[in-house]
PDB file of C-alpha atoms in Angstrom:
ATOM      1  CA  MET X   1     -17.872   8.017  20.819  1.00  0.00           C
ATOM      2  CA  CYS X   2     -19.119   9.616  17.634  1.00  0.00           C
ATOM      3  CA  PRO X   3     -21.441   7.696  15.351  1.00  0.00           C
ATOM      4  CA  LEU X   4     -20.104   5.941  12.269  1.00  0.00           C
ATOM      5  CA  SER X   5     -20.879   7.378   8.944  1.00  0.00           C
ATOM      6  CA  PRO X   6     -23.132   5.283   6.577  1.00  0.00           C
ATOM      7  CA  PHE X   7     -20.046   4.300   4.573  1.00  0.00           C
ATOM      8  CA  HIS X   8     -18.191   3.206   7.687  1.00  0.00           C
ATOM      9  CA  LEU X   9     -21.179   1.206   8.946  1.00  0.00           C
ATOM     10  CA  GLU X  10     -21.533  -0.522   5.535  1.00  0.00           C
ATOM     11  CA  LEU X  11     -17.748  -1.275   5.362  1.00  0.00           C
ATOM     12  CA  ARG X  12     -17.808  -2.735   8.912  1.00  0.00           C
ATOM     13  CA  THR X  13     -20.855  -4.861   8.121  1.00  0.00           C
ATOM     14  CA  HIS X  14     -19.167  -6.104   4.998  1.00  0.00           C
ATOM     15  CA  ILE X  15     -15.901  -7.007   6.656  1.00  0.00           C
ATOM     16  CA  LYS X  16     -17.781  -8.597   9.623  1.00  0.00           C
ATOM     17  CA  SER X  17     -19.757 -10.791   7.217  1.00  0.00           C
ATOM     18  CA  ILE X  18     -16.444 -11.894   5.581  1.00  0.00           C
ATOM     19  CA  VAL X  19     -14.883 -12.611   9.001  1.00  0.00           C
ATOM     20  CA  ARG X  20     -17.862 -14.777  10.038  1.00  0.00           C
ATOM     21  CA  GLY X  21     -17.031 -16.945   7.089  1.00  0.00           C
ATOM     22  CA  SER X  22     -13.478 -17.375   8.130  1.00  0.00           C
ATOM     23  CA  VAL X  23     -13.647 -17.481  11.952  1.00  0.00           C
ATOM     24  CA  GLU X  24     -11.047 -20.274  12.067  1.00  0.00           C
ATOM     25  CA  GLN X  25      -8.289 -18.046  10.768  1.00  0.00           C
ATOM     26  CA  GLY X  26      -9.657 -14.776  12.180  1.00  0.00           C
ATOM     27  CA  THR X  27      -8.519 -12.993   9.021  1.00  0.00           C
ATOM     28  CA  VAL X  28     -10.159 -11.498   5.973  1.00  0.00           C
ATOM     29  CA  SER X  29      -8.583 -12.698   2.738  1.00  0.00           C
ATOM     30  CA  HIS X  30      -9.430  -9.857   0.358  1.00  0.00           C
ATOM     31  CA  LEU X  31     -10.865  -6.410   0.679  1.00  0.00           C
ATOM     32  CA  VAL X  32     -11.553  -4.769  -2.617  1.00  0.00           C
ATOM     33  CA  LEU X  33     -12.977  -1.331  -2.941  1.00  0.00           C
ATOM     34  CA  SER X  34     -13.389   0.272  -6.359  1.00  0.00           C
ATOM     35  CA  GLN X  35     -15.214   3.483  -5.609  1.00  0.00           C
ATOM     36  CA  LYS X  36     -13.969   7.063  -5.144  1.00  0.00           C
ATOM     37  CA  LEU X  37     -13.045   7.478  -1.438  1.00  0.00           C
ATOM     38  CA  SER X  38     -13.164  10.698   0.475  1.00  0.00           C
ATOM     39  CA  LEU X  39     -10.593  11.361   3.186  1.00  0.00           C
ATOM     40  CA  ASP X  40     -13.114  10.438   5.808  1.00  0.00           C
ATOM     41  CA  GLU X  41     -13.935   7.152   4.078  1.00  0.00           C
ATOM     42  CA  THR X  42     -10.202   6.452   3.810  1.00  0.00           C
ATOM     43  CA  LYS X  43      -9.958   6.936   7.584  1.00  0.00           C
ATOM     44  CA  ALA X  44     -12.811   4.433   8.017  1.00  0.00           C
ATOM     45  CA  VAL X  45     -10.962   1.904   5.912  1.00  0.00           C
ATOM     46  CA  VAL X  46      -7.821   2.442   8.024  1.00  0.00           C
ATOM     47  CA  THR X  47      -9.860   1.901  11.209  1.00  0.00           C
ATOM     48  CA  GLU X  48     -11.247  -1.325   9.783  1.00  0.00           C
ATOM     49  CA  LEU X  49      -7.811  -2.548   8.685  1.00  0.00           C
ATOM     50  CA  GLN X  50      -6.548  -1.999  12.164  1.00  0.00           C
ATOM     51  CA  LEU X  51      -9.496  -3.913  13.730  1.00  0.00           C
ATOM     52  CA  PHE X  52      -9.488  -6.875  11.344  1.00  0.00           C
ATOM     53  CA  ALA X  53      -6.525  -8.815   9.935  1.00  0.00           C
ATOM     54  CA  VAL X  54      -6.851  -8.238   6.188  1.00  0.00           C
ATOM     55  CA  ASN X  55      -4.303  -9.935   3.908  1.00  0.00           C
ATOM     56  CA  ASP X  56      -5.022  -8.517   0.471  1.00  0.00           C
ATOM     57  CA  VAL X  57      -6.207  -4.870   0.109  1.00  0.00           C
ATOM     58  CA  CYS X  58      -7.126  -3.514  -3.301  1.00  0.00           C
ATOM     59  CA  LEU X  59      -7.890   0.187  -3.543  1.00  0.00           C
ATOM     60  CA  ALA X  60      -7.183   0.399  -7.300  1.00  0.00           C
ATOM     61  CA  GLY X  61      -9.047   3.170  -9.122  1.00  0.00           C
ATOM     62  CA  CYS X  62     -10.395   4.826  -5.857  1.00  0.00           C
ATOM     63  CA  SER X  63      -9.059   8.295  -6.837  1.00  0.00           C
ATOM     64  CA  LEU X  64      -6.558   8.241  -4.039  1.00  0.00           C
ATOM     65  CA  THR X  65      -4.318  11.222  -3.679  1.00  0.00           C
ATOM     66  CA  ASP X  66      -1.259  11.908  -1.578  1.00  0.00           C
ATOM     67  CA  LYS X  67      -3.487  12.912   1.406  1.00  0.00           C
ATOM     68  CA  HIS X  68      -5.264   9.529   1.234  1.00  0.00           C
ATOM     69  CA  ILE X  69      -1.975   7.724   1.114  1.00  0.00           C
ATOM     70  CA  THR X  70      -0.713   9.464   4.225  1.00  0.00           C
ATOM     71  CA  ILE X  71      -3.829   8.407   6.074  1.00  0.00           C
ATOM     72  CA  LEU X  72      -3.530   4.796   4.729  1.00  0.00           C
ATOM     73  CA  CYS X  73       0.126   4.658   5.860  1.00  0.00           C
ATOM     74  CA  ASP X  74      -1.063   4.727   9.491  1.00  0.00           C
ATOM     75  CA  CYS X  75      -2.170   1.083   9.285  1.00  0.00           C
ATOM     76  CA  MET X  76       1.015  -0.160   7.765  1.00  0.00           C
ATOM     77  CA  GLY X  77       3.036  -0.619  10.970  1.00  0.00           C
ATOM     78  CA  SER X  78       5.212  -3.591  11.757  1.00  0.00           C
ATOM     79  CA  LYS X  79       2.391  -5.553  13.412  1.00  0.00           C
ATOM     80  CA  GLY X  80      -0.012  -5.579  10.440  1.00  0.00           C
ATOM     81  CA  SER X  81      -1.190  -8.569   8.488  1.00  0.00           C
ATOM     82  CA  MET X  82      -1.401  -7.009   4.989  1.00  0.00           C
ATOM     83  CA  THR X  83       0.674  -8.969   2.514  1.00  0.00           C
ATOM     84  CA  ARG X  84      -0.575  -7.366  -0.775  1.00  0.00           C
ATOM     85  CA  LEU X  85      -1.519  -3.756  -1.346  1.00  0.00           C
ATOM     86  CA  ASP X  86      -2.800  -2.572  -4.659  1.00  0.00           C
ATOM     87  CA  LEU X  87      -2.911   1.186  -5.127  1.00  0.00           C
ATOM     88  CA  SER X  88      -2.798   1.184  -8.857  1.00  0.00           C
ATOM     89  CA  HIS X  89      -4.802   3.559 -11.145  1.00  0.00           C
ATOM     90  CA  ASN X  90      -4.960   6.437  -8.684  1.00  0.00           C
ATOM     91  CA  ALA X  91      -3.585   9.945  -8.422  1.00  0.00           C
ATOM     92  CA  ILE X  92      -0.615   9.381  -6.172  1.00  0.00           C
ATOM     93  CA  LYS X  93       2.291  11.780  -6.696  1.00  0.00           C
ATOM     94  CA  ASP X  94       5.714  12.140  -5.133  1.00  0.00           C
ATOM     95  CA  SER X  95       4.647  13.210  -1.582  1.00  0.00           C
ATOM     96  CA  GLY X  96       2.348  10.093  -1.405  1.00  0.00           C
ATOM     97  CA  ALA X  97       5.079   7.826  -2.628  1.00  0.00           C
ATOM     98  CA  ILE X  98       7.457   9.436   0.055  1.00  0.00           C
ATOM     99  CA  ALA X  99       4.832   8.756   2.753  1.00  0.00           C
ATOM    100  CA  MET X 100       4.547   5.145   1.440  1.00  0.00           C
ATOM    101  CA  SER X 101       8.356   4.747   1.528  1.00  0.00           C
ATOM    102  CA  GLU X 102       8.363   5.835   5.196  1.00  0.00           C
ATOM    103  CA  ALA X 103       5.635   3.272   5.960  1.00  0.00           C
ATOM    104  CA  LEU X 104       7.608   0.534   4.096  1.00  0.00           C
ATOM    105  CA  ARG X 105      10.609   1.206   6.355  1.00  0.00           C
ATOM    106  CA  ARG X 106       8.388   0.055   9.346  1.00  0.00           C
ATOM    107  CA  ASN X 107       6.358  -2.671   7.564  1.00  0.00           C
ATOM    108  CA  ARG X 108       7.408  -6.311   7.713  1.00  0.00           C
ATOM    109  CA  THR X 109       4.436  -8.013   6.057  1.00  0.00           C
ATOM    110  CA  ILE X 110       3.779  -6.519   2.580  1.00  0.00           C
ATOM    111  CA  ILE X 111       5.022  -8.930  -0.061  1.00  0.00           C
ATOM    112  CA  THR X 112       3.519  -7.192  -3.128  1.00  0.00           C
ATOM    113  CA  LEU X 113       3.042  -3.422  -3.647  1.00  0.00           C
ATOM    114  CA  ASP X 114       1.357  -2.158  -6.839  1.00  0.00           C
ATOM    115  CA  LEU X 115       1.733   1.555  -7.504  1.00  0.00           C
ATOM    116  CA  SER X 116       1.306   1.299 -11.272  1.00  0.00           C
ATOM    117  CA  HIS X 117      -0.638   3.949 -13.232  1.00  0.00           C
ATOM    118  CA  ASN X 118      -0.147   6.848 -10.841  1.00  0.00           C
ATOM    119  CA  LYS X 119       1.729  10.111 -11.136  1.00  0.00           C
ATOM    120  CA  ILE X 120       4.839   9.301  -9.209  1.00  0.00           C
ATOM    121  CA  GLY X 121       7.845  11.250 -10.356  1.00  0.00           C
ATOM    122  CA  ASP X 122      11.579  10.918  -9.895  1.00  0.00           C
ATOM    123  CA  LYS X 123      11.543  12.008  -6.158  1.00  0.00           C
ATOM    124  CA  GLY X 124       8.861   9.540  -5.240  1.00  0.00           C
ATOM    125  CA  MET X 125      10.518   6.757  -7.173  1.00  0.00           C
ATOM    126  CA  LYS X 126      13.863   7.378  -5.511  1.00  0.00           C
ATOM    127  CA  ALA X 127      12.204   7.406  -2.081  1.00  0.00           C
ATOM    128  CA  LEU X 128      10.477   4.064  -2.779  1.00  0.00           C
ATOM    129  CA  LEU X 129      13.721   2.503  -3.940  1.00  0.00           C
ATOM    130  CA  ALA X 130      15.694   3.809  -0.917  1.00  0.00           C
ATOM    131  CA  ALA X 131      12.957   2.430   1.447  1.00  0.00           C
ATOM    132  CA  THR X 132      12.968  -0.982  -0.117  1.00  0.00           C
ATOM    133  CA  ARG X 133      16.819  -1.077  -0.032  1.00  0.00           C
ATOM    134  CA  ILE X 134      16.586  -0.473   3.692  1.00  0.00           C
ATOM    135  CA  GLN X 135      13.865  -3.052   4.175  1.00  0.00           C
ATOM    136  CA  LEU X 136      15.713  -5.597   2.081  1.00  0.00           C
ATOM    137  CA  GLY X 137      19.093  -4.889   3.707  1.00  0.00           C
ATOM    138  CA  THR X 138      20.793  -7.366   6.038  1.00  0.00           C
ATOM    139  CA  LEU X 139      19.283  -5.795   9.109  1.00  0.00           C
ATOM    140  CA  HIS X 140      15.722  -6.248   8.006  1.00  0.00           C
ATOM    141  CA  ASN X 141      13.352  -8.949   6.997  1.00  0.00           C
ATOM    142  CA  HIS X 142      13.345  -9.799   3.328  1.00  0.00           C
ATOM    143  CA  VAL X 143       9.621  -9.738   2.882  1.00  0.00           C
ATOM    144  CA  LEU X 144       8.918  -7.427  -0.069  1.00  0.00           C
ATOM    145  CA  GLN X 145       9.111  -9.543  -3.255  1.00  0.00           C
ATOM    146  CA  LEU X 146       7.280  -7.426  -5.916  1.00  0.00           C
ATOM    147  CA  VAL X 147       6.987  -3.638  -6.503  1.00  0.00           C
ATOM    148  CA  ILE X 148       5.072  -2.588  -9.471  1.00  0.00           C
ATOM    149  CA  LEU X 149       5.792   1.026 -10.555  1.00  0.00           C
ATOM    150  CA  SER X 150       4.901   0.909 -14.292  1.00  0.00           C
ATOM    151  CA  LYS X 151       3.024   3.741 -15.970  1.00  0.00           C
ATOM    152  CA  ASN X 152       4.135   6.599 -13.695  1.00  0.00           C
ATOM    153  CA  LYS X 153       5.769   9.992 -14.393  1.00  0.00           C
ATOM    154  CA  PHE X 154       9.452   9.294 -13.438  1.00  0.00           C
ATOM    155  CA  SER X 155      11.935   8.980 -16.109  1.00  0.00           C
ATOM    156  CA  GLN X 156      13.124   5.518 -17.203  1.00  0.00           C
ATOM    157  CA  LYS X 157      16.663   6.888 -17.361  1.00  0.00           C
ATOM    158  CA  THR X 158      16.583   7.983 -13.682  1.00  0.00           C
ATOM    159  CA  PHE X 159      14.918   4.556 -12.710  1.00  0.00           C
ATOM    160  CA  ALA X 160      17.661   2.626 -14.522  1.00  0.00           C
ATOM    161  CA  LYS X 161      20.447   4.680 -12.976  1.00  0.00           C
ATOM    162  CA  HIS X 162      19.134   3.982  -9.393  1.00  0.00           C
ATOM    163  CA  MET X 163      18.646   0.285 -10.113  1.00  0.00           C
ATOM    164  CA  VAL X 164      22.223  -0.369 -11.271  1.00  0.00           C
ATOM    165  CA  GLY X 165      23.729  -3.016  -8.977  1.00  0.00           C
ATOM    166  CA  PHE X 166      20.648  -3.232  -6.825  1.00  0.00           C
ATOM    167  CA  THR X 167      18.443  -5.984  -8.292  1.00  0.00           C
ATOM    168  CA  ASP X 168      21.236  -8.505  -8.590  1.00  0.00           C
ATOM    169  CA  ALA X 169      21.688  -8.494  -4.755  1.00  0.00           C
ATOM    170  CA  ILE X 170      18.064  -8.973  -3.769  1.00  0.00           C
ATOM    171  CA  ASP X 171      15.112 -11.266  -4.418  1.00  0.00           C
ATOM    172  CA  CYS X 172      12.712  -8.394  -4.976  1.00  0.00           C
ATOM    173  CA  LYS X 173      11.407  -7.762  -8.505  1.00  0.00           C
ATOM    174  CA  TYR X 174      10.575  -4.276  -9.859  1.00  0.00           C
ATOM    175  CA  THR X 175       8.588  -3.450 -12.974  1.00  0.00           C
ATOM    176  CA  ALA X 176       8.597   0.005 -14.401  1.00  0.00           C
TER     177      ALA X 176
END
């Protein structure tokens, strides 16, 4: 087993200290990181998210790119505990949004997803809407309640076109 990086050791120590305070539930309520994360540090975050049940993850302003999101999506399977994921104020583009849309198709726990203030274009927005339609369809759990997509690069006209007839049939709110 290879040794953990200093960042990974510090992250694990931080999470363990939080877990000690909430042993009854065995979960960590909030994990907030606000520093620029390397790809290796993102892998460390994913490892810890898989070890500990974390409900609310905020990685806003961590300079995350599409590569970071692809790594992060590994911990978003159907057995996760994450209910809120804040990825706002990053550098996520279409391929990151497409990776997130694939993860949302498997995920049954996220209630709130904030992707505001990124660089998501029309392709990424369409993929996210398609994934949430599948998740919110009759064959899937109706878990996702809020998707925040404001301040991205997609056109409002395209967004409006794809939302026609969609929001009336679901309990999920979108902001763009």
